[in-house]
Tab-separated table of C-alpha atoms and ligand atoms in Angstrom:
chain	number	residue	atom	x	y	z
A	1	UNK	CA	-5.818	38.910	6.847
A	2	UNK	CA	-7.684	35.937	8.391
A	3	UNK	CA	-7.206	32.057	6.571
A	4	UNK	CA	-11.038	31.712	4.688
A	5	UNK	CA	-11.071	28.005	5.635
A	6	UNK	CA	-9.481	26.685	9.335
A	7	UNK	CA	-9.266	22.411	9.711
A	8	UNK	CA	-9.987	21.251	13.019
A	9	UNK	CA	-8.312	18.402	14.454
A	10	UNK	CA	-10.859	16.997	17.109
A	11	UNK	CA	-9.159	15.255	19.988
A	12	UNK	CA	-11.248	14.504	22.437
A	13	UNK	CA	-11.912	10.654	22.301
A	14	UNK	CA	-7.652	10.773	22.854
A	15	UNK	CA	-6.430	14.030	24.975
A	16	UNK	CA	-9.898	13.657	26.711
A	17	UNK	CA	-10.728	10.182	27.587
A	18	UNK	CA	-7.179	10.006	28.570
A	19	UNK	CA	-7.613	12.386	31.056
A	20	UNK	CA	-10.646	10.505	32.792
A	21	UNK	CA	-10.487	7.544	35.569
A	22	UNK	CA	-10.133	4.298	33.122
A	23	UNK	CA	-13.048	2.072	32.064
A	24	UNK	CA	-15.390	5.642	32.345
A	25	UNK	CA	-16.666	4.644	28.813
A	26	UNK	CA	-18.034	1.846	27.436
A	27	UNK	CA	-16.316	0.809	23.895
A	28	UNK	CA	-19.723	1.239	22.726
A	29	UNK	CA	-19.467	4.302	24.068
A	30	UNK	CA	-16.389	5.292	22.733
A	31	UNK	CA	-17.474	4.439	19.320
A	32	UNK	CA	-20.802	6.474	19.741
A	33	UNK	CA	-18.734	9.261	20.553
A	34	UNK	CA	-16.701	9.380	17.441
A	35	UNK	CA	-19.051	8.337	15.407
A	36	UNK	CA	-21.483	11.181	16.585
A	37	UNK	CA	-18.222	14.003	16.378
A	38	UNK	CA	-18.047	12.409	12.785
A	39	UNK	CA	-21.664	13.335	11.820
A	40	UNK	CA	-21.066	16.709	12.879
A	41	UNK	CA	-18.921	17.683	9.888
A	42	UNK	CA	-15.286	17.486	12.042
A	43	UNK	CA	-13.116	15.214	9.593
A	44	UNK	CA	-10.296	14.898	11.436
A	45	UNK	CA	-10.680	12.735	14.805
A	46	UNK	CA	-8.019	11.374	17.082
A	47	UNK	CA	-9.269	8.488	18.502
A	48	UNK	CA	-6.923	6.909	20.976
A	49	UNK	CA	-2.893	5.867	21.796
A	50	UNK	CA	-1.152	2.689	21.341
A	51	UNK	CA	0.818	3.832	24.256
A	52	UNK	CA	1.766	1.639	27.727
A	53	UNK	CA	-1.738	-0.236	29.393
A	54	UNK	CA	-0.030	0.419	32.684
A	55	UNK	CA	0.955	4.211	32.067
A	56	UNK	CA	-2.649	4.807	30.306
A	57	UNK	CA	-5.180	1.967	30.564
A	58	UNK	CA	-7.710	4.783	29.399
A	59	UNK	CA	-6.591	3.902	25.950
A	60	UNK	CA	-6.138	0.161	26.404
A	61	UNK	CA	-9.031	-0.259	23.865
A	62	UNK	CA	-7.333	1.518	20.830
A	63	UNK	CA	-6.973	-1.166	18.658
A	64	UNK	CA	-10.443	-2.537	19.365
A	65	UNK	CA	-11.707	1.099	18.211
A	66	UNK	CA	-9.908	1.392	15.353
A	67	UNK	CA	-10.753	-1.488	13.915
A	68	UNK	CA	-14.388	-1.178	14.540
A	69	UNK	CA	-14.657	2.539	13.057
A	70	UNK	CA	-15.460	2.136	9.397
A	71	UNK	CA	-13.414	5.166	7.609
A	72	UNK	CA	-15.506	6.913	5.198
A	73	UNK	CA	-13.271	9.181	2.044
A	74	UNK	CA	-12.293	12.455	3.307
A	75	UNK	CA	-12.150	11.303	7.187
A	76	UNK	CA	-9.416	10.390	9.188
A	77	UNK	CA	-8.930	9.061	12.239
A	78	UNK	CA	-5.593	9.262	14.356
A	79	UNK	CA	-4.160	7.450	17.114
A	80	UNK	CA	-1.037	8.416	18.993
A	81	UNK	CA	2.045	5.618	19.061
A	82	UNK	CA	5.428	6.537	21.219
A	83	UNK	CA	7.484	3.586	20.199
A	84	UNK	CA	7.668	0.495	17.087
A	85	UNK	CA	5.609	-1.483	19.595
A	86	UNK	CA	2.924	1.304	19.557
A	87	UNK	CA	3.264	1.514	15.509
A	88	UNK	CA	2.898	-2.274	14.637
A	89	UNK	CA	-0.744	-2.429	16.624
A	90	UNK	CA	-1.372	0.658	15.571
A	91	UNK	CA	-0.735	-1.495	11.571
A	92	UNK	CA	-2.550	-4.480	12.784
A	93	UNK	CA	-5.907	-2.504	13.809
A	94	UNK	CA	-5.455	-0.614	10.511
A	95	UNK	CA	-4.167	2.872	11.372
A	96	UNK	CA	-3.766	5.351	8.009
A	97	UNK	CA	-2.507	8.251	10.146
A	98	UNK	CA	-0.156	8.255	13.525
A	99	UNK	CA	1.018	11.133	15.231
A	100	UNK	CA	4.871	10.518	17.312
A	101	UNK	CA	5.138	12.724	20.223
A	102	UNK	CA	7.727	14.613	22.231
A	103	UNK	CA	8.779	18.087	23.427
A	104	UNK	CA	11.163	20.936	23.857
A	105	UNK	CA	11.925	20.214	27.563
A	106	UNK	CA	13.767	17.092	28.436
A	107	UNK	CA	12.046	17.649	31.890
A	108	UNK	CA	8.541	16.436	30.122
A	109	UNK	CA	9.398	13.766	27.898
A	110	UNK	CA	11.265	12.056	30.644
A	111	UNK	CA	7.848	12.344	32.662
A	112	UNK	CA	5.444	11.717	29.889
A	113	UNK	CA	7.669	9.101	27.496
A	114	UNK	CA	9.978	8.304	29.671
A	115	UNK	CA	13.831	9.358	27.525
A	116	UNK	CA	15.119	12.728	26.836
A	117	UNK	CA	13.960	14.622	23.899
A	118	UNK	CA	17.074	13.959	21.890
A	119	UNK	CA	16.481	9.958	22.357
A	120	UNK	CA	12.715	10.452	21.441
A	121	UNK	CA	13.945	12.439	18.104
A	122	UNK	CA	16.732	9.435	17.274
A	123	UNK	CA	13.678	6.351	18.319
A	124	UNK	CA	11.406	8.370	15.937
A	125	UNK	CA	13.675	9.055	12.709
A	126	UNK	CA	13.330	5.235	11.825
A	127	UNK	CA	9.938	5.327	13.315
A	128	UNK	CA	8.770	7.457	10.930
A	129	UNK	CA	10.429	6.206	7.995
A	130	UNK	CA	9.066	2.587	8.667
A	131	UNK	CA	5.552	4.081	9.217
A	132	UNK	CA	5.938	6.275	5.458
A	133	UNK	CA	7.163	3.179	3.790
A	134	UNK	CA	3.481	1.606	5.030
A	135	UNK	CA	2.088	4.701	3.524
A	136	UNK	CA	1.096	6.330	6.563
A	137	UNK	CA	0.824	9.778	7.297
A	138	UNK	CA	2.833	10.729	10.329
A	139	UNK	CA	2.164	14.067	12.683
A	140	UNK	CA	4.431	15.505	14.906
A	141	UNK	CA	3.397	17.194	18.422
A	142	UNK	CA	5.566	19.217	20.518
A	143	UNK	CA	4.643	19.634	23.898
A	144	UNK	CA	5.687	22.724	26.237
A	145	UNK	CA	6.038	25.242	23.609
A	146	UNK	CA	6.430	27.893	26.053
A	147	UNK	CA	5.749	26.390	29.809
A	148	UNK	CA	7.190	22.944	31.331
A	149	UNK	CA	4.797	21.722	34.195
A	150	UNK	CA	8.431	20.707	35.755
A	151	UNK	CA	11.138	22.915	34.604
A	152	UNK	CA	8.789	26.061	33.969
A	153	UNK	CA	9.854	28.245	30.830
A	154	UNK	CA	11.089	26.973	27.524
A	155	UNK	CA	13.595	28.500	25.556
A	156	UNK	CA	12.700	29.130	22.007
A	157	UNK	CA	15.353	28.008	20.466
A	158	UNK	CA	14.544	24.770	22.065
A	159	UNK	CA	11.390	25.029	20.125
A	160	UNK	CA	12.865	25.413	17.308
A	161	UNK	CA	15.453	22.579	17.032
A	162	UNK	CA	12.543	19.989	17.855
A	163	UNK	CA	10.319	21.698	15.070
A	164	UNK	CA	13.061	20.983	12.719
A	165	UNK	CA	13.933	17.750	13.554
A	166	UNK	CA	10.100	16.398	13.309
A	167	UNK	CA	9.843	18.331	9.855
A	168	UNK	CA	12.793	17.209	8.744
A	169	UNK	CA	12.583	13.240	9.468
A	170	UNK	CA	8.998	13.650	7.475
A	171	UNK	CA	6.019	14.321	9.865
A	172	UNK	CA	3.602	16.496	7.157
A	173	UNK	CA	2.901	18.601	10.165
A	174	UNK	CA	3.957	19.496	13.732
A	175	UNK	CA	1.461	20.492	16.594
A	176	UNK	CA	3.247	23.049	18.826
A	177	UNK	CA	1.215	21.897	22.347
A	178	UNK	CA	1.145	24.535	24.822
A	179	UNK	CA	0.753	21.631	27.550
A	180	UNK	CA	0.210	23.693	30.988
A	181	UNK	CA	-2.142	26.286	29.171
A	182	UNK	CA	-0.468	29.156	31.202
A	183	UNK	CA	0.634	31.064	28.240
A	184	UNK	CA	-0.703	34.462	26.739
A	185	UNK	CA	-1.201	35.983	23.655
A	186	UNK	CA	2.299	37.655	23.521
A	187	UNK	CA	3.936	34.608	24.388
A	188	UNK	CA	2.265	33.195	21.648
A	189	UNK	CA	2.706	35.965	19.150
A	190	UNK	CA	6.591	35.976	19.997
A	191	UNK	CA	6.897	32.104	19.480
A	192	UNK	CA	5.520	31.965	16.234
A	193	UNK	CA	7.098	34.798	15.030
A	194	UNK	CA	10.109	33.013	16.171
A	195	UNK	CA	9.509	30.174	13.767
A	196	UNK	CA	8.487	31.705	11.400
A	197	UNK	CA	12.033	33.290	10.844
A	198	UNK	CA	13.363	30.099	9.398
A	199	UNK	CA	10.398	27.646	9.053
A	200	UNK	CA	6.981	28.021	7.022
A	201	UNK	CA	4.024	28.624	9.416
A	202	UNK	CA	1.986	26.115	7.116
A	203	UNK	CA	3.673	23.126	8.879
A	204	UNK	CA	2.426	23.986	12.578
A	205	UNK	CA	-1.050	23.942	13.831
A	206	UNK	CA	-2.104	24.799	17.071
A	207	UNK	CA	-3.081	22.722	20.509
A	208	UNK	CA	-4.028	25.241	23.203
A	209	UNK	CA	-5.335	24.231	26.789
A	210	UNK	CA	-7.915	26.352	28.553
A	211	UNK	CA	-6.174	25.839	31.990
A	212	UNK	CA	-5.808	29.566	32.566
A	213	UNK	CA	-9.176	30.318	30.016
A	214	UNK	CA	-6.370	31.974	27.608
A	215	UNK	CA	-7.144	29.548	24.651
A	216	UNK	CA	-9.247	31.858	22.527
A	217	UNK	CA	-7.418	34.466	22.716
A	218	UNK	CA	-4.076	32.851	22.109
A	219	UNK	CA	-6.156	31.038	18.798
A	220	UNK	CA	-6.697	34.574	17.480
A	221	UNK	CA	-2.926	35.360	18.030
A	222	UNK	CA	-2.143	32.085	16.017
A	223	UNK	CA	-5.332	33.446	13.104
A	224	UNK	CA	-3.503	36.035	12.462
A	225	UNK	CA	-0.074	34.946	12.439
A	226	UNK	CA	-1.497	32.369	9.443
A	227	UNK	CA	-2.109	29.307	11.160
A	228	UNK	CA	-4.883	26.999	9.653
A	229	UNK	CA	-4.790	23.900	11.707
A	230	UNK	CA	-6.439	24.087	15.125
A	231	UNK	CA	-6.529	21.067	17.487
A	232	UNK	CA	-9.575	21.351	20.115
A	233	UNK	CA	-11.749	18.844	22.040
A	234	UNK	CA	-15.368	18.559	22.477
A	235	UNK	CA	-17.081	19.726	25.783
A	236	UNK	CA	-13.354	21.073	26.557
A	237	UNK	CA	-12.667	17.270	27.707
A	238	UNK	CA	-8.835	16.859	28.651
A	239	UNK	CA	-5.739	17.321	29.879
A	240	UNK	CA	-2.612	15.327	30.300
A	241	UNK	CA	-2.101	13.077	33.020
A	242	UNK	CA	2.062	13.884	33.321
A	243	UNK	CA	1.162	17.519	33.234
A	244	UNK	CA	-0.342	18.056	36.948
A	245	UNK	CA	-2.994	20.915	36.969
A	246	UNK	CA	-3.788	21.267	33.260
A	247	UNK	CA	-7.175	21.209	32.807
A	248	UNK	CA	-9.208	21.064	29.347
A	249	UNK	CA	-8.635	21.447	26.041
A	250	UNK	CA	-9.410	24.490	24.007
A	251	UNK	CA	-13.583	23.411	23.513
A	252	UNK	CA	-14.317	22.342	19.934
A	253	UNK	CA	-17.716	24.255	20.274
A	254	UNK	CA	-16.223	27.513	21.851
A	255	UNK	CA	-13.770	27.256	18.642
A	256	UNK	CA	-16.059	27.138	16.124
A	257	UNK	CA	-18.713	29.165	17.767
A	258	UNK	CA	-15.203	32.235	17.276
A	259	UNK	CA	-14.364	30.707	13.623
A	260	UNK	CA	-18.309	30.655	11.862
A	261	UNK	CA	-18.653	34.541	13.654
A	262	UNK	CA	-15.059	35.794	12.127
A	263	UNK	CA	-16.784	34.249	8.897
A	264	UNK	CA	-14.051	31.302	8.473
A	265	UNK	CA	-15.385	28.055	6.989
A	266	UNK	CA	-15.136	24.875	9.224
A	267	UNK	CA	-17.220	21.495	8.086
A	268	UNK	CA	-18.624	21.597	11.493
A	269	UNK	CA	-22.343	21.855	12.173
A	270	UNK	CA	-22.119	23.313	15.752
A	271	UNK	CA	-25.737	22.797	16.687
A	272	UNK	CA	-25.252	19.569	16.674
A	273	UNK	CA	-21.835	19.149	18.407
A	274	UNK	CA	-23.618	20.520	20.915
A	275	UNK	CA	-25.668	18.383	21.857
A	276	UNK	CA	-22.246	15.722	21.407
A	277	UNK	CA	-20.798	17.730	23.858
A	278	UNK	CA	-23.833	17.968	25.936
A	279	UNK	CA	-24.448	14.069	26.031
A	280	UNK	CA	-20.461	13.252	27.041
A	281	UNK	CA	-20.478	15.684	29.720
A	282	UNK	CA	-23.282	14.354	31.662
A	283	UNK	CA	-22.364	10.955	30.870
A	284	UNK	CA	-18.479	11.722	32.657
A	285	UNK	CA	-20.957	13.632	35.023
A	286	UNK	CA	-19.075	16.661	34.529
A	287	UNK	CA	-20.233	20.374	34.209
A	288	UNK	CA	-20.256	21.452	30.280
A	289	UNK	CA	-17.136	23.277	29.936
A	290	UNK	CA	-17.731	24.867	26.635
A	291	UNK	CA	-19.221	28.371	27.432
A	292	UNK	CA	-20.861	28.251	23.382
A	293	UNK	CA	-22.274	25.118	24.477
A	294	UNK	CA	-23.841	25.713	27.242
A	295	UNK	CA	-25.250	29.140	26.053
A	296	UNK	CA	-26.647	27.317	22.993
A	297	UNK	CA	-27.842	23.840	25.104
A	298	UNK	CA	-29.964	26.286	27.308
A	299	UNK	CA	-31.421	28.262	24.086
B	301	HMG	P1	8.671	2.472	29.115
B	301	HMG	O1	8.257	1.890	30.418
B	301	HMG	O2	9.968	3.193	29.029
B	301	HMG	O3	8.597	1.397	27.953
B	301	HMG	O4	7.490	3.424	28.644
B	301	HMG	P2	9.307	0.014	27.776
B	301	HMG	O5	9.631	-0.094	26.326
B	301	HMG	O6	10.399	-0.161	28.808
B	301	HMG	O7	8.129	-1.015	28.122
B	301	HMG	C1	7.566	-1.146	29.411
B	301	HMG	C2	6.260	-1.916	29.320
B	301	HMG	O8	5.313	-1.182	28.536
B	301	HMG	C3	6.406	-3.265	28.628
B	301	HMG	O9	5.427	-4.124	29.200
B	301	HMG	C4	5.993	-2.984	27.215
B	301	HMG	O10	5.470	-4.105	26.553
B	301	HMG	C5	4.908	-1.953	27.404
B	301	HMG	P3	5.814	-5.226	30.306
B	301	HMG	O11	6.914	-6.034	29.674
B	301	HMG	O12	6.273	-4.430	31.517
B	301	HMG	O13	4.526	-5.973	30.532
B	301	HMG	N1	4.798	-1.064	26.253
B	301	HMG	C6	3.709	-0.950	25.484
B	301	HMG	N2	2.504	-1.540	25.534
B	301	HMG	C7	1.613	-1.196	24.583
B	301	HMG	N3	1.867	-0.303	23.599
B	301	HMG	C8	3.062	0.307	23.517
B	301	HMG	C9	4.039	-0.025	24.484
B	301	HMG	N4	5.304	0.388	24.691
B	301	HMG	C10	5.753	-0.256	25.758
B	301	HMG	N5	3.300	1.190	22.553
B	301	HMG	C11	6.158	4.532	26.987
B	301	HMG	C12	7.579	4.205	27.477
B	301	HMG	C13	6.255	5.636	25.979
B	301	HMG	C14	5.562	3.293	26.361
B	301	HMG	C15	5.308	4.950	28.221
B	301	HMG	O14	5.972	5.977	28.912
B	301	HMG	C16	3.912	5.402	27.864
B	301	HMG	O15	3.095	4.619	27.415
B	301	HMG	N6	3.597	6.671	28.121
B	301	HMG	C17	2.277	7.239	27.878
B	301	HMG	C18	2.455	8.597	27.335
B	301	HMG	C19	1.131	9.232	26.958
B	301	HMG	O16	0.294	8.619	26.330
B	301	HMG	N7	0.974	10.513	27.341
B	301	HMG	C20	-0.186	11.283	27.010
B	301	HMG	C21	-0.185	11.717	25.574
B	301	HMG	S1	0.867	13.121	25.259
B	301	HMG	C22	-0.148	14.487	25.575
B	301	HMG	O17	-1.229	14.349	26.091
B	301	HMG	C23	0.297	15.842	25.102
B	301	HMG	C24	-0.422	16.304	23.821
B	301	HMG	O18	-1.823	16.347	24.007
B	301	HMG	C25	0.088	17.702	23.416
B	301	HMG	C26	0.046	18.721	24.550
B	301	HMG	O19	-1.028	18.940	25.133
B	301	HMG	O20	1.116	19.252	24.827
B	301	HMG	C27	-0.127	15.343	22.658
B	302	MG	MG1	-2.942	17.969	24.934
C-alpha cells in the first residue's frame, strides 16, 4: 500500500550550495533560487546553515537570506544550526524551523561537527529545549545510516540509539541520511524494518544520495515500508564536503517525475522545476544531473 500524499523537503539551496566552491552564487542569486523552487509548489525549503564561516563559507550568507525571504502561510524555510551560537543567528534573522545534526558513527561527527556523537546528543538536549521554548520547530538528521565515509558500516543498533535520543529530546522528526549513497535497497529495507520494531516509521523521512545512482530505488524501498517524508535537491545539486566522494542528492525532479507516475500527490509542478533545475545547472556550469529533467528540458 503506497502513502496517497508524499512531502518533499527540498534541500538544495543548503546540501547543494554547500557542496559548491564559495561565493558561486550571488545572494541575489540565492534568493532567486528559492524563491523560484517556492513557485513550483515545494513548501518545504532548506535554505542554508548557521554553521562555522571557516568550515563552510558557502553558507556565510544565511542570515542575510533568511531575513530577506518573505515566508508566505503554509511554507517553511529551514536552516541547519550545530551549536547555541548557530541557534541565536539563526533567532536574530528570524528562523521558525532548525534542524540539529549528527550521526550514528562517532567517526563522522568528529569529521563533520567536530565531538563524538554522544557530546553532539548532550550539546543538543538543551539546544533543543531553548529553541521549543522560542517556538521553533526542531528536525533531527542522522547521518551514516548504514555507510561511514571513514569507519565504513554502521551497526544498527547504533542507528537506533541516536533515533531515540533525537525523538526523545523533541525533534518532530528525524532524517535518517544515508551520507556516502553506497547503500541498496536491502540495506534499506533491513534498516527500517529495524526501527520500526520499537519506533513509529512516521517520525523518519528519508535523505538518499545518488552517489552510486541507487536513490530511486532505495525511495521505493522506503514507499513501501510507509515513509512520507522525502528529502531531495533540485538538479541533483550536493553532497557533503566531510564525506569525500559523495556526489548529489537524490534529484527533486527525478523524485517527483517516480511519485506523480505511482499516482502520489506532491504540490510540485515539475514542468516548471525543470526549468529551476535547468537554469542552476548551467549557471554552476554543471551537466543537469536529473535524468527527468533533462528528458523533459529537451522535449
Ligand atoms: P569548532 O571549531 O569545534 O567550533 O566547530 P568552536 O565552538 O570551537 O568555534 C570555532 C570557531 O567557529 C569560532 O570562531 C566560532 O565563533 C566559530 P573564531 O573564534 O575561531 O573566529 N563558530 C561559528 N560561527 C558561526 N556560526 C556558528 C559557529 N560555531 C562556531 N554556529 C562546528 C564546530 C560545528 C561549528 C564546525 O565544525 C562547523 O561549522 N561544521 C560545519 C558542519 C556542516 O555544516 N556540515 C555539512 C552539513 S551536514 C550534511 O551535509 C549531512 C546531511 O545532508 C545529511 C546526510 O547527507 O547525511 C545533513
Ligand atoms: Mg546530505
Amino acid at each position: 500500500q503506497l502513502p496517497e500524499k508524499i512531502k518533499i523537503v527540498e534541500v538544495g539551496p543548503r546540501d547543494g550550495l554547500q557542496n559548491e566552491a564559495p561565493h558561486q552564487l550571488h545572494l541575489d542569486e540565492k534568493i532567486q533560487l528559492i524563491e523560484s523552487l517556492a513557485a513550483t509548489g515545494l513548501k518545504n525549503i532548506e535554505v542554508g546553515s548557521f554553521v562555522s564561516p571557516k568550515h563552510l563559507p558557502q553558507m556565510a550568507d544565511t542570515g542575510e537570506i533568511l531575513k530577506r525571504l518573505s515566508c508566505k502561510p503554509g511554507m517553511s524555510y529551514r536552516v541547519l544550526v550545530p551549536n547555541q551560537q548557530g541557534l541565536e543567528a539563526a533567532l536574530a534573522a528570524g528562523a521558525k524551523e532548525i534542524a540539529v545534526f549528527t550521526a550514528a558513527s562517532d567517526a563522522f561527527t568528529t569529521q563533520n561537527i567536530r565531538m563524538s556523537v554522544a557530546e553532539s546528543l548532550q550539546r543538543f538536549r538543551p539546544l533543543v529545549q531553548a529553541a521549543q521554548t522560542q517556538g521553533i520547530a526542531v528536525r533531527g538528521y542522522l547521518s551514516t545510516l548504514l555507510d561511514c565515509p571513514y569507519s565504513g558500516k554502521v551497526p544498527s543498533q547504533n542507528v537506533l540509539r541516536v533515533a531515540e535520543a533525537l525523538l526523545e529530546m523533541g525533534c518532530y522528526e528525524v532524517s535518517l541520511g544515508e551520507t556516502t549513497g553506497r547503500a541498496t535497497a536491502l540495506d534499506v529495507e533491513g534498516i527500517l524494518e529495524d526501527l520500526a520494531k520499537t519506533l513509529s516509521l512516521t517520525h523518519f523521512a528519508v535523505h538518499f544520495h545518488d552517489t552510486y545512482g541507487q536513490a530511486l530505488t532505495n525511495v521505493w524501498v522506503a514507499l513501501k515500508a510507509g515513509i512520507t517524508t522525502i528529502d531531495a535537491s533540485v538538479a541533483g545539486l550536493g553532497g557533503c564536503p566531510y564525506a569525500p566522494g559523495a556526489s548529489g542528492n537524490l534529484a527533486t525532479e527525478d523524485l517527483v517525475y517516480l511519485l506523480h507516475g505511482l499516482g502520489i500527490q506532491t504540490s510540485v509542478d515539475l514542468n516548471q522545476l525543470v526549468q529551476v533545475g535547468a537554469w542552476i545547472s548551467q549557471r554552476l556550469q554543471k551537466p543537469y544531473a536529473s535524468k527527468a529533467g533533462y528528458a523533459l528540458f529537451c522535449q
